[in-house]
mmCIF file of C-alpha atoms in Angstrom:
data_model
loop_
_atom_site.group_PDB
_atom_site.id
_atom_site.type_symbol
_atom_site.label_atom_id
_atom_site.label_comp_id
_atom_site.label_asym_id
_atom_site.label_seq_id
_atom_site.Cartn_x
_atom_site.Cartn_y
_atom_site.Cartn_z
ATOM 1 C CA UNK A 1 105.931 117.949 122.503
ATOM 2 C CA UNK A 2 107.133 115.707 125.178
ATOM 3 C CA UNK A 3 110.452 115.269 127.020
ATOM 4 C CA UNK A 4 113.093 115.063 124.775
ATOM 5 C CA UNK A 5 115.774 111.894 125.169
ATOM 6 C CA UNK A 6 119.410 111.615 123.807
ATOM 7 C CA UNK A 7 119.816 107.708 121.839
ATOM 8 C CA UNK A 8 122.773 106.790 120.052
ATOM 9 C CA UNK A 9 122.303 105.503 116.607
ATOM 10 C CA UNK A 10 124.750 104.261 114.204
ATOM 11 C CA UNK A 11 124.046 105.404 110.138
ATOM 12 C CA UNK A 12 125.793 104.857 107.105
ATOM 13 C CA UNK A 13 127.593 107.977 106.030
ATOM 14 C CA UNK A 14 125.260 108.366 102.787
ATOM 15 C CA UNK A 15 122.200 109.095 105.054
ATOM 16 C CA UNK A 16 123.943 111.480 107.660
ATOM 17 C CA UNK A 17 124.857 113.462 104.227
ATOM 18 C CA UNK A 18 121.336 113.150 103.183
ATOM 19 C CA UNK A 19 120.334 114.186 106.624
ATOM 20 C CA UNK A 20 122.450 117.036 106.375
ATOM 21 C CA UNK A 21 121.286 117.922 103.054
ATOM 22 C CA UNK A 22 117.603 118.085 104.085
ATOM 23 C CA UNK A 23 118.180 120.150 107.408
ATOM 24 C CA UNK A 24 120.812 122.777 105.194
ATOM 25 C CA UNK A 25 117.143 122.607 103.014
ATOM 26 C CA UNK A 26 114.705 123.263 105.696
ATOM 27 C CA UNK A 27 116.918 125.890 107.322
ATOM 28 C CA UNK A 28 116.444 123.466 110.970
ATOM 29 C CA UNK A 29 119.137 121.740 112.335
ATOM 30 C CA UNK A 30 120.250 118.099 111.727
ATOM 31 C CA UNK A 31 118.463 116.993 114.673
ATOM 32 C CA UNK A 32 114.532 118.479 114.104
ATOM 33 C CA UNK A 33 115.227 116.537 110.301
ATOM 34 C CA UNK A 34 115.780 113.859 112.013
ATOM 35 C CA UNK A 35 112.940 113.669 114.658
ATOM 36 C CA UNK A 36 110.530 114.995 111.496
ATOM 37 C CA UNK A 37 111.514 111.900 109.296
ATOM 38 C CA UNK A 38 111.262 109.424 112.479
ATOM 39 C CA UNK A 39 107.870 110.784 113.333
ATOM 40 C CA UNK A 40 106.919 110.669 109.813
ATOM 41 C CA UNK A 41 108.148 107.277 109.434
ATOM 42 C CA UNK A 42 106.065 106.293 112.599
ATOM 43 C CA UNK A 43 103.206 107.706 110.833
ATOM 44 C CA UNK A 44 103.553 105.686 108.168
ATOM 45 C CA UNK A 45 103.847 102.410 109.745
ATOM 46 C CA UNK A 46 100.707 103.197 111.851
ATOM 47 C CA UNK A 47 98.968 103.825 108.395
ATOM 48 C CA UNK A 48 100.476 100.445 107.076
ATOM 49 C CA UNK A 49 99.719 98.390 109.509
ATOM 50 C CA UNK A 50 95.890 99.815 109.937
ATOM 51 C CA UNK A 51 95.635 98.719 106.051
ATOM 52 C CA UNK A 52 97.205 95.615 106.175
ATOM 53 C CA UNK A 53 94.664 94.765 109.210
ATOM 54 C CA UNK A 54 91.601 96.465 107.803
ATOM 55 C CA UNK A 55 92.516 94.132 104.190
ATOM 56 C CA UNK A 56 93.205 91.311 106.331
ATOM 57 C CA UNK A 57 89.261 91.891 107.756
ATOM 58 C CA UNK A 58 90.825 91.658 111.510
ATOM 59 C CA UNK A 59 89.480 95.668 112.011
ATOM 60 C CA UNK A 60 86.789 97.217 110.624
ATOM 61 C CA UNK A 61 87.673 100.851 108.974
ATOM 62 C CA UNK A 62 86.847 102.694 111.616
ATOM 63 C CA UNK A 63 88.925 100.362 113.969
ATOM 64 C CA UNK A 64 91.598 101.246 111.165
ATOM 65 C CA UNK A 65 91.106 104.493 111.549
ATOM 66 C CA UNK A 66 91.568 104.857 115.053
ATOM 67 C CA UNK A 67 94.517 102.740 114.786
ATOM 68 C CA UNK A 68 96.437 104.810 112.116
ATOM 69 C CA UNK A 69 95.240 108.266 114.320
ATOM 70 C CA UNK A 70 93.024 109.398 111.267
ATOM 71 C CA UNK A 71 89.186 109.550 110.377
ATOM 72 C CA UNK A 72 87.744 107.435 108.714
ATOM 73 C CA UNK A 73 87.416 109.532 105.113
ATOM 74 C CA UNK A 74 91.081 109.988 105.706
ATOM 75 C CA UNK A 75 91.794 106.263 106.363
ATOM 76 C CA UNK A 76 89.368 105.819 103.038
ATOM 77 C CA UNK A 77 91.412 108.237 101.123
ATOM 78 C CA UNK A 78 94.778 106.113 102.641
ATOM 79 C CA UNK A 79 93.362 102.820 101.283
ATOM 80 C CA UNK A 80 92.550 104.453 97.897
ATOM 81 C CA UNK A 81 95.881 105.902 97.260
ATOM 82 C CA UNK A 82 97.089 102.513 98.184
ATOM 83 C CA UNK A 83 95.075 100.727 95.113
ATOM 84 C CA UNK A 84 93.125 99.027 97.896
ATOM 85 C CA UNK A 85 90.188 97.654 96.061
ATOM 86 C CA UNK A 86 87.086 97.010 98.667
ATOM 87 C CA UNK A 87 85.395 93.734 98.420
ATOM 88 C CA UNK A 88 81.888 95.308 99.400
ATOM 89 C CA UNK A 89 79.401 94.419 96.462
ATOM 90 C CA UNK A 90 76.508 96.239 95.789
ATOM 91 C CA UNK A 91 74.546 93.404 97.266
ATOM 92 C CA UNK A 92 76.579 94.260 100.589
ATOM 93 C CA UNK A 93 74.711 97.688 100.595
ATOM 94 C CA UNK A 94 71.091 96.698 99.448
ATOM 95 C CA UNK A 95 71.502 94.058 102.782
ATOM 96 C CA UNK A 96 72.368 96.536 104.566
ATOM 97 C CA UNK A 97 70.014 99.398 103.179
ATOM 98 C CA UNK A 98 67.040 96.612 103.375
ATOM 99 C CA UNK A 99 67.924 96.372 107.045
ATOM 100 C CA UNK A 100 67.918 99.854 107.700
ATOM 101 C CA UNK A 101 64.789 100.248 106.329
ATOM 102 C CA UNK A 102 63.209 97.453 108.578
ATOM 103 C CA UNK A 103 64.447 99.498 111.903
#
């Protein structure tokens, strides 16, 4: 891991008991809960966002991919748990399958 840094953040009281709750849990201290659930969050929103683009057709899924730091079955597997439905028709792949076969 990288340098560590010292921020200040201000919580409601209900999450620092959470917090507290989870790190008592995980046998860690309040601070590793912390940096797990901010990473994980972090993860999250890179996963988000790489849908949202993929859906919005402004990446292709293996730009997605990249951008949410997983391969591309993964990134497949993200969409699906999502309920993402693909708009590639069956006509899509004979196109495509007729132009493989031509090269």
């Amino acid at each position: 891991m990288s340098k560590l840094v010292t921020i200040g953040v201000r919580i409601p009281e209900e999450i620092l008991k959470e917090l507290e709750e989870s790190a008592k849990e995980e046998k860690v201290d309040k601070s590793t809960v912390i940096r797990q659930f901010i990473l994980e969050g972090l993860r999250e929103y890179k996963r988000e966002k790489a849908a949202r683009l993929y859906k919005e057709r402004r990446v292709s899924i293996d730009g997605a991919a990249e951008l949410a730091g997983l391969t591309v079955r993964e990134m497949v597997d993200y969409l699906i748990r999502k309920g993402y439905r693909s708009s590639y028709s069956y006509e899509d792949l004979e196109k495509e399958m007729e132009l493989f076969r031509k090269s």
